[in-house]
PDB file of C-alpha atoms and ligand atoms in Angstrom:
ATOM      1  CA  MET A 759     124.066  91.651 216.410  1.00  0.00           C
ATOM      2  CA  ALA A 760     122.893  89.386 213.606  1.00  0.00           C
ATOM      3  CA  ARG A 761     119.237  89.907 212.863  1.00  0.00           C
ATOM      4  CA  MET A 762     116.683  87.989 210.903  1.00  0.00           C
ATOM      5  CA  PRO A 763     115.278  89.534 207.719  1.00  0.00           C
ATOM      6  CA  LEU A 764     111.812  91.035 208.037  1.00  0.00           C
ATOM      7  CA  PRO A 765     109.899  90.682 204.763  1.00  0.00           C
ATOM      8  CA  THR A 766     107.963  93.869 204.038  1.00  0.00           C
ATOM      9  CA  PRO A 767     104.238  93.049 203.924  1.00  0.00           C
ATOM     10  CA  THR A 768     101.560  93.791 201.357  1.00  0.00           C
ATOM     11  CA  LEU A 769      98.413  94.998 203.128  1.00  0.00           C
ATOM     12  CA  HIS A 770      94.966  95.954 201.898  1.00  0.00           C
ATOM     13  CA  THR A 771      92.578  98.494 203.377  1.00  0.00           C
ATOM     14  CA  ALA A 772      89.225  99.733 202.092  1.00  0.00           C
ATOM     15  CA  ARG A 773      90.841 102.313 199.803  1.00  0.00           C
ATOM     16  CA  LEU A 774      94.571 101.613 199.825  1.00  0.00           C
ATOM     17  CA  ARG A 775      97.173  99.029 199.021  1.00  0.00           C
ATOM     18  CA  LEU A 776     100.397  99.015 201.033  1.00  0.00           C
ATOM     19  CA  ARG A 777     103.242  97.138 199.360  1.00  0.00           C
ATOM     20  CA  PRO A 778     107.045  96.994 199.276  1.00  0.00           C
ATOM     21  CA  VAL A 779     108.777  99.967 197.647  1.00  0.00           C
ATOM     22  CA  THR A 780     110.422  99.067 194.316  1.00  0.00           C
ATOM     23  CA  GLY A 781     112.794 100.668 191.843  1.00  0.00           C
ATOM     24  CA  ALA A 782     109.777 101.673 189.734  1.00  0.00           C
ATOM     25  CA  ASP A 783     108.749 104.124 192.494  1.00  0.00           C
ATOM     26  CA  ALA A 784     111.838 106.323 192.049  1.00  0.00           C
ATOM     27  CA  ASP A 785     110.202 109.074 189.974  1.00  0.00           C
ATOM     28  CA  ALA A 786     107.147 109.316 192.220  1.00  0.00           C
ATOM     29  CA  LEU A 787     109.305 109.307 195.355  1.00  0.00           C
ATOM     30  CA  PHE A 788     111.474 112.040 193.946  1.00  0.00           C
ATOM     31  CA  ALA A 789     108.450 114.149 193.021  1.00  0.00           C
ATOM     32  CA  LEU A 790     107.076 113.708 196.550  1.00  0.00           C
ATOM     33  CA  HIS A 791     110.282 114.452 198.458  1.00  0.00           C
ATOM     34  CA  SER A 792     111.425 117.333 196.266  1.00  0.00           C
ATOM     35  CA  SER A 793     108.306 119.346 197.114  1.00  0.00           C
ATOM     36  CA  ALA A 794     109.165 122.145 199.545  1.00  0.00           C
ATOM     37  CA  TYR A 795     105.461 122.424 200.377  1.00  0.00           C
ATOM     38  CA  VAL A 796     104.999 118.760 201.284  1.00  0.00           C
ATOM     39  CA  LEU A 797     108.282 118.769 203.240  1.00  0.00           C
ATOM     40  CA  ARG A 798     107.724 122.054 205.065  1.00  0.00           C
ATOM     41  CA  TYR A 799     107.652 120.398 208.509  1.00  0.00           C
ATOM     42  CA  TRP A 800     110.053 117.555 207.663  1.00  0.00           C
ATOM     43  CA  ASP A 801     113.247 117.008 209.667  1.00  0.00           C
ATOM     44  CA  ALA A 802     115.411 117.401 206.551  1.00  0.00           C
ATOM     45  CA  PRO A 803     115.388 119.653 203.462  1.00  0.00           C
ATOM     46  CA  PRO A 804     113.583 118.580 200.273  1.00  0.00           C
ATOM     47  CA  TRP A 805     115.599 116.414 197.903  1.00  0.00           C
ATOM     48  CA  SER A 806     117.332 118.223 195.070  1.00  0.00           C
ATOM     49  CA  GLU A 807     118.918 115.193 193.378  1.00  0.00           C
ATOM     50  CA  ARG A 808     117.159 112.182 191.949  1.00  0.00           C
ATOM     51  CA  ALA A 809     119.889 109.935 193.407  1.00  0.00           C
ATOM     52  CA  ARG A 810     118.245 110.503 196.778  1.00  0.00           C
ATOM     53  CA  ALA A 811     115.246 108.492 195.606  1.00  0.00           C
ATOM     54  CA  GLU A 812     117.524 105.583 194.702  1.00  0.00           C
ATOM     55  CA  ARG A 813     119.119 105.773 198.148  1.00  0.00           C
ATOM     56  CA  PHE A 814     115.702 105.741 199.795  1.00  0.00           C
ATOM     57  CA  ILE A 815     114.747 102.620 197.840  1.00  0.00           C
ATOM     58  CA  THR A 816     118.030 100.941 198.806  1.00  0.00           C
ATOM     59  CA  ALA A 817     117.383 101.861 202.447  1.00  0.00           C
ATOM     60  CA  CYS A 818     113.906 100.282 202.287  1.00  0.00           C
ATOM     61  CA  ARG A 819     115.416  97.050 200.957  1.00  0.00           C
ATOM     62  CA  GLN A 820     118.126  97.178 203.620  1.00  0.00           C
ATOM     63  CA  MET A 821     115.569  97.608 206.419  1.00  0.00           C
ATOM     64  CA  ALA A 822     113.872  94.409 205.265  1.00  0.00           C
ATOM     65  CA  GLU A 823     117.139  92.482 204.862  1.00  0.00           C
ATOM     66  CA  GLU A 824     118.477  93.577 208.239  1.00  0.00           C
ATOM     67  CA  GLY A 825     115.117  93.249 209.956  1.00  0.00           C
ATOM     68  CA  THR A 826     115.076  96.765 211.380  1.00  0.00           C
ATOM     69  CA  GLY A 827     111.713  97.869 210.026  1.00  0.00           C
ATOM     70  CA  ALA A 828     109.239  97.963 207.155  1.00  0.00           C
ATOM     71  CA  ARG A 829     108.548 100.828 204.795  1.00  0.00           C
ATOM     72  CA  VAL A 830     105.638 100.470 202.365  1.00  0.00           C
ATOM     73  CA  ALA A 831     104.532 102.394 199.292  1.00  0.00           C
ATOM     74  CA  VAL A 832     100.882 103.483 199.521  1.00  0.00           C
ATOM     75  CA  ASP A 833      98.790 103.107 196.357  1.00  0.00           C
ATOM     76  CA  ARG A 834      95.180 104.257 196.008  1.00  0.00           C
ATOM     77  CA  VAL A 835      93.097 101.291 194.922  1.00  0.00           C
ATOM     78  CA  SER A 836      90.603 103.289 192.798  1.00  0.00           C
ATOM     79  CA  ASP A 837      93.194 104.444 190.246  1.00  0.00           C
ATOM     80  CA  GLY A 838      96.364 102.596 191.288  1.00  0.00           C
ATOM     81  CA  ALA A 839      98.175 105.895 191.898  1.00  0.00           C
ATOM     82  CA  PHE A 840     101.177 106.029 194.226  1.00  0.00           C
ATOM     83  CA  ILE A 841     100.215 108.552 196.901  1.00  0.00           C
ATOM     84  CA  GLY A 842     103.138 108.216 199.322  1.00  0.00           C
ATOM     85  CA  TRP A 843     104.713 105.934 201.888  1.00  0.00           C
ATOM     86  CA  CYS A 844     104.394 104.850 205.475  1.00  0.00           C
ATOM     87  CA  GLY A 845     106.993 103.074 207.577  1.00  0.00           C
ATOM     88  CA  LEU A 846     108.057 101.519 210.804  1.00  0.00           C
ATOM     89  CA  SER A 847     111.728 101.936 211.592  1.00  0.00           C
ATOM     90  CA  ARG A 848     114.131 101.420 214.480  1.00  0.00           C
ATOM     91  CA  TRP A 849     112.455  98.183 215.501  1.00  0.00           C
ATOM     92  CA  ASN A 850     114.131  97.069 218.727  1.00  0.00           C
ATOM     93  CA  PRO A 851     113.082  93.485 219.585  1.00  0.00           C
ATOM     94  CA  ASP A 852     114.548  93.750 223.114  1.00  0.00           C
ATOM     95  CA  TYR A 853     112.589  96.872 223.960  1.00  0.00           C
ATOM     96  CA  ARG A 854     109.704  95.715 221.734  1.00  0.00           C
ATOM     97  CA  SER A 855     109.567  99.251 220.314  1.00  0.00           C
ATOM     98  CA  ALA A 856     109.649 100.945 216.915  1.00  0.00           C
ATOM     99  CA  SER A 857     109.125 104.354 215.294  1.00  0.00           C
ATOM    100  CA  LEU A 858     106.377 105.371 212.864  1.00  0.00           C
ATOM    101  CA  GLY A 859     106.726 107.768 209.927  1.00  0.00           C
ATOM    102  CA  TYR A 860     104.709 108.711 206.834  1.00  0.00           C
ATOM    103  CA  CYS A 861     104.649 111.084 203.903  1.00  0.00           C
ATOM    104  CA  LEU A 862     101.842 111.570 201.385  1.00  0.00           C
ATOM    105  CA  GLY A 863     101.606 113.880 198.369  1.00  0.00           C
ATOM    106  CA  ASP A 864      99.508 116.984 198.960  1.00  0.00           C
ATOM    107  CA  GLU A 865      96.887 116.073 196.337  1.00  0.00           C
ATOM    108  CA  ALA A 866      95.966 113.127 198.586  1.00  0.00           C
ATOM    109  CA  TRP A 867      95.690 115.051 201.859  1.00  0.00           C
ATOM    110  CA  GLY A 868      92.527 115.546 203.866  1.00  0.00           C
ATOM    111  CA  ARG A 869      90.789 112.277 203.023  1.00  0.00           C
ATOM    112  CA  GLY A 870      91.931 110.138 205.926  1.00  0.00           C
ATOM    113  CA  TYR A 871      94.461 108.209 203.834  1.00  0.00           C
ATOM    114  CA  ALA A 872      97.419 108.711 206.211  1.00  0.00           C
ATOM    115  CA  THR A 873      95.388 107.445 209.151  1.00  0.00           C
ATOM    116  CA  GLU A 874      94.072 104.485 207.131  1.00  0.00           C
ATOM    117  CA  ALA A 875      97.561 103.502 205.953  1.00  0.00           C
ATOM    118  CA  ALA A 876      99.241 103.906 209.345  1.00  0.00           C
ATOM    119  CA  ARG A 877      96.449 101.993 211.083  1.00  0.00           C
ATOM    120  CA  ALA A 878      96.955  98.993 208.791  1.00  0.00           C
ATOM    121  CA  LEU A 879     100.723  99.059 209.197  1.00  0.00           C
ATOM    122  CA  LEU A 880     100.400  99.341 212.985  1.00  0.00           C
ATOM    123  CA  GLN A 881      97.971  96.428 213.091  1.00  0.00           C
ATOM    124  CA  TRP A 882     100.424  94.319 211.087  1.00  0.00           C
ATOM    125  CA  ALA A 883     103.253  95.388 213.412  1.00  0.00           C
ATOM    126  CA  PHE A 884     101.349  94.630 216.613  1.00  0.00           C
ATOM    127  CA  ASP A 885     100.352  91.241 215.189  1.00  0.00           C
ATOM    128  CA  THR A 886     103.756  90.304 213.774  1.00  0.00           C
ATOM    129  CA  LEU A 887     106.471  91.979 215.815  1.00  0.00           C
ATOM    130  CA  ASP A 888     105.171  91.601 219.369  1.00  0.00           C
ATOM    131  CA  LEU A 889     105.567  95.351 219.828  1.00  0.00           C
ATOM    132  CA  ASN A 890     104.831  97.067 223.098  1.00  0.00           C
ATOM    133  CA  ARG A 891     105.494 100.682 222.103  1.00  0.00           C
ATOM    134  CA  VAL A 892     105.481 102.767 218.934  1.00  0.00           C
ATOM    135  CA  GLN A 893     106.947 106.252 218.969  1.00  0.00           C
ATOM    136  CA  ALA A 894     106.476 109.126 216.563  1.00  0.00           C
ATOM    137  CA  GLU A 895     107.811 112.649 216.504  1.00  0.00           C
ATOM    138  CA  THR A 896     106.307 115.594 214.709  1.00  0.00           C
ATOM    139  CA  ASP A 897     107.117 119.259 214.253  1.00  0.00           C
ATOM    140  CA  THR A 898     104.857 121.160 216.658  1.00  0.00           C
ATOM    141  CA  ARG A 899     103.561 123.209 213.686  1.00  0.00           C
ATOM    142  CA  ASN A 900     102.430 120.057 211.869  1.00  0.00           C
ATOM    143  CA  VAL A 901      98.822 120.044 213.068  1.00  0.00           C
ATOM    144  CA  ALA A 902      97.712 117.481 210.474  1.00  0.00           C
ATOM    145  CA  SER A 903     100.350 114.960 211.534  1.00  0.00           C
ATOM    146  CA  ALA A 904      99.589 115.463 215.240  1.00  0.00           C
ATOM    147  CA  ARG A 905      95.931 114.869 214.428  1.00  0.00           C
ATOM    148  CA  VAL A 906      96.744 111.651 212.542  1.00  0.00           C
ATOM    149  CA  LEU A 907      98.649 110.366 215.579  1.00  0.00           C
ATOM    150  CA  GLU A 908      95.842 111.295 217.949  1.00  0.00           C
ATOM    151  CA  LYS A 909      93.264 109.564 215.713  1.00  0.00           C
ATOM    152  CA  LEU A 910      95.459 106.453 215.904  1.00  0.00           C
ATOM    153  CA  GLY A 911      95.423 106.584 219.707  1.00  0.00           C
ATOM    154  CA  PHE A 912      98.905 108.012 220.308  1.00  0.00           C
ATOM    155  CA  GLN A 913      99.421 110.165 223.391  1.00  0.00           C
ATOM    156  CA  ARG A 914     101.492 113.319 223.365  1.00  0.00           C
ATOM    157  CA  GLU A 915     104.272 112.690 225.867  1.00  0.00           C
ATOM    158  CA  GLY A 916     106.479 115.716 225.653  1.00  0.00           C
ATOM    159  CA  THR A 917     108.230 118.422 223.708  1.00  0.00           C
ATOM    160  CA  LEU A 918     111.730 118.242 222.296  1.00  0.00           C
ATOM    161  CA  ARG A 919     112.798 121.872 222.339  1.00  0.00           C
ATOM    162  CA  GLU A 920     114.693 123.112 219.285  1.00  0.00           C
ATOM    163  CA  ASP A 921     114.882 119.512 218.091  1.00  0.00           C
ATOM    164  CA  CYS A 922     115.536 120.227 214.412  1.00  0.00           C
ATOM    165  CA  ILE A 923     117.385 122.878 212.467  1.00  0.00           C
ATOM    166  CA  VAL A 924     116.599 122.662 208.765  1.00  0.00           C
ATOM    167  CA  ASN A 925     118.192 125.283 206.529  1.00  0.00           C
ATOM    168  CA  GLY A 926     118.557 127.511 209.593  1.00  0.00           C
ATOM    169  CA  ASP A 927     114.905 127.127 210.645  1.00  0.00           C
ATOM    170  CA  VAL A 928     114.781 125.954 214.285  1.00  0.00           C
ATOM    171  CA  SER A 929     111.727 123.933 215.312  1.00  0.00           C
ATOM    172  CA  ASP A 930     110.381 122.101 218.353  1.00  0.00           C
ATOM    173  CA  SER A 931     109.037 118.537 218.098  1.00  0.00           C
ATOM    174  CA  TRP A 932     106.361 116.701 219.971  1.00  0.00           C
ATOM    175  CA  VAL A 933     107.012 113.101 221.030  1.00  0.00           C
ATOM    176  CA  TYR A 934     104.035 110.769 220.769  1.00  0.00           C
ATOM    177  CA  GLY A 935     103.764 107.219 222.064  1.00  0.00           C
ATOM    178  CA  LEU A 936     101.305 104.403 221.525  1.00  0.00           C
ATOM    179  CA  LEU A 937     101.323 101.414 223.877  1.00  0.00           C
ATOM    180  CA  ARG A 938     100.035  98.049 222.857  1.00  0.00           C
ATOM    181  CA  ARG A 939      97.492  97.955 225.668  1.00  0.00           C
ATOM    182  CA  GLN A 940      95.983 101.197 224.353  1.00  0.00           C
ATOM    183  CA  TRP A 941      95.786 100.025 220.736  1.00  0.00           C
ATOM    184  CA  ARG A 942      92.297  99.697 219.320  1.00  0.00           C
ATOM    185  CA  PRO A 943      92.384  97.300 216.360  1.00  0.00           C
ATOM    186  CA  PRO A 944      90.682  98.701 213.269  1.00  0.00           C
ATOM    187  CA  SER A 945      87.226  97.331 212.625  1.00  0.00           C
ATOM    188  CA  GLY A 946      86.988  94.952 209.708  1.00  0.00           C
ATOM    189  CA  THR A 947      90.479  93.581 210.222  1.00  0.00           C
ATOM    190  CA  GLY A 948      91.632  90.590 212.121  1.00  0.00           C
ATOM    191  CA  PRO A 949      92.794  87.102 211.411  1.00  0.00           C
ATOM    192  CA  GLY A 950      92.275  86.309 207.764  1.00  0.00           C
ATOM    193  CA  SER A 951      91.426  89.811 206.556  1.00  0.00           C
TER     194      SER A 951
HETATM  195  C1  LIG B1616     100.588 114.724 207.827  1.00  0.00           C
HETATM  196  C2  LIG B1616      99.948 113.951 206.668  1.00  0.00           C
HETATM  197  C3  LIG B1616     100.510 112.566 206.631  1.00  0.00           C
HETATM  198  C4  LIG B1616      98.441 113.911 206.855  1.00  0.00           C
HETATM  199  O1  LIG B1616      97.871 113.131 205.825  1.00  0.00           O
HETATM  200  P1  LIG B1616      96.279 113.078 205.559  1.00  0.00           P
HETATM  201  O2  LIG B1616      96.023 111.918 204.684  1.00  0.00           O
HETATM  202  O3  LIG B1616      95.819 114.407 205.137  1.00  0.00           O
HETATM  203  O4  LIG B1616      95.772 112.778 207.041  1.00  0.00           O
HETATM  204  P2  LIG B1616      94.276 112.394 207.473  1.00  0.00           P
HETATM  205  O5  LIG B1616      93.330 112.879 206.429  1.00  0.00           O
HETATM  206  O6  LIG B1616      94.263 110.967 207.860  1.00  0.00           O
HETATM  207  O7  LIG B1616      94.120 113.246 208.820  1.00  0.00           O
HETATM  208  C5  LIG B1616      94.486 114.609 208.870  1.00  0.00           C
HETATM  209  C6  LIG B1616      93.747 115.268 210.017  1.00  0.00           C
HETATM  210  O8  LIG B1616      94.345 116.551 210.281  1.00  0.00           O
HETATM  211  C7  LIG B1616      93.349 117.560 210.170  1.00  0.00           C
HETATM  212  N1  LIG B1616      94.036 118.757 209.669  1.00  0.00           N
HETATM  213  C8  LIG B1616      94.712 118.890 208.524  1.00  0.00           C
HETATM  214  N2  LIG B1616      95.228 120.132 208.439  1.00  0.00           N
HETATM  215  C9  LIG B1616      94.866 120.786 209.558  1.00  0.00           C
HETATM  216  C10 LIG B1616      95.087 122.094 210.051  1.00  0.00           C
HETATM  217  N3  LIG B1616      95.820 122.975 209.383  1.00  0.00           N
HETATM  218  N4  LIG B1616      94.548 122.423 211.249  1.00  0.00           N
HETATM  219  C11 LIG B1616      93.812 121.523 211.958  1.00  0.00           C
HETATM  220  N5  LIG B1616      93.581 120.248 211.536  1.00  0.00           N
HETATM  221  C12 LIG B1616      94.099 119.897 210.347  1.00  0.00           C
HETATM  222  C13 LIG B1616      92.338 116.996 209.240  1.00  0.00           C
HETATM  223  O9  LIG B1616      91.094 117.657 209.402  1.00  0.00           O
HETATM  224  C14 LIG B1616      92.290 115.534 209.717  1.00  0.00           C
HETATM  225  O10 LIG B1616      91.610 115.405 210.940  1.00  0.00           O
HETATM  226  P3  LIG B1616      90.059 114.927 211.032  1.00  0.00           P
HETATM  227  O11 LIG B1616      89.994 113.557 210.422  1.00  0.00           O
HETATM  228  O12 LIG B1616      89.756 114.942 212.481  1.00  0.00           O
HETATM  229  O13 LIG B1616      89.266 115.924 210.236  1.00  0.00           O
HETATM  230  C15 LIG B1616     100.259 114.636 205.329  1.00  0.00           C
HETATM  231  O14 LIG B1616      99.890 115.985 205.438  1.00  0.00           O
HETATM  232  C16 LIG B1616     101.703 114.560 204.913  1.00  0.00           C
HETATM  233  O15 LIG B1616     102.154 113.536 204.427  1.00  0.00           O
HETATM  234  N6  LIG B1616     102.451 115.657 205.077  1.00  0.00           N
HETATM  235  C17 LIG B1616     103.822 115.743 204.619  1.00  0.00           C
HETATM  236  C18 LIG B1616     104.759 114.848 205.356  1.00  0.00           C
HETATM  237  C19 LIG B1616     104.663 114.984 206.840  1.00  0.00           C
HETATM  238  O16 LIG B1616     104.615 116.088 207.383  1.00  0.00           O
HETATM  239  N7  LIG B1616     104.681 113.829 207.504  1.00  0.00           N
HETATM  240  C20 LIG B1616     104.622 113.746 208.945  1.00  0.00           C
HETATM  241  C21 LIG B1616     105.937 113.949 209.532  1.00  0.00           C
HETATM  242  S1  LIG B1616     105.861 113.726 211.299  1.00  0.00           S
END
């Protein structure tokens, strides 16, 4: 099926800037995804080769060209630092559904940044893509990620038993869903902001 390109947006929140991933992000992406601590509940092992960062960047570009999603780098406005990324993938225009994912460096955790970034991306997606449903999955041990999803209004819909096996470690996942009619737009955003 031929699909239209979907230009990745640049979005501004009170404390963050969300913008397309570029080749200049490779070192920061590699540092982020090679951390065993950051990736401890991820559905794949940490990266051990820098080439993985290049592949990630290529995949971001491909998502935009093929119109399957939008992955944005997240910069902190106060110092311009790259703190991680947030993305919508698996956009299905027939089902009007997509999947949400995010990964921030541990020095940025605990300040509400993941929720702030995901909220802005979701608002853009609901405005632009005519979505009805967004799905997210998280390791059942990943309390922080489950909390982010709940703050965004996602409902826990079920458990995927023994969903992932990463380096021999078997884990269950929770499935979360957010329906358009349950979405509460962030305050201070709307047409023109
Ligand atoms: C999950 C992640 C995105 C959270 O980012 P963050 O910026 O710290 O998230 P926020 O600050 O917006 O919200 C985190 C919430 O979890 C809570 N939390 C964090 N750790 C917790 C813990 N161990 N137990 C209970 N609550 C916890 C925080 O208190 C906060 O909730 P609150 O606002 O009600 O206080 C970040 O830890 C991350 O990127 N981890 C690595 C990648 C990852 O696991 N991604 C998700 C894959 S599904």
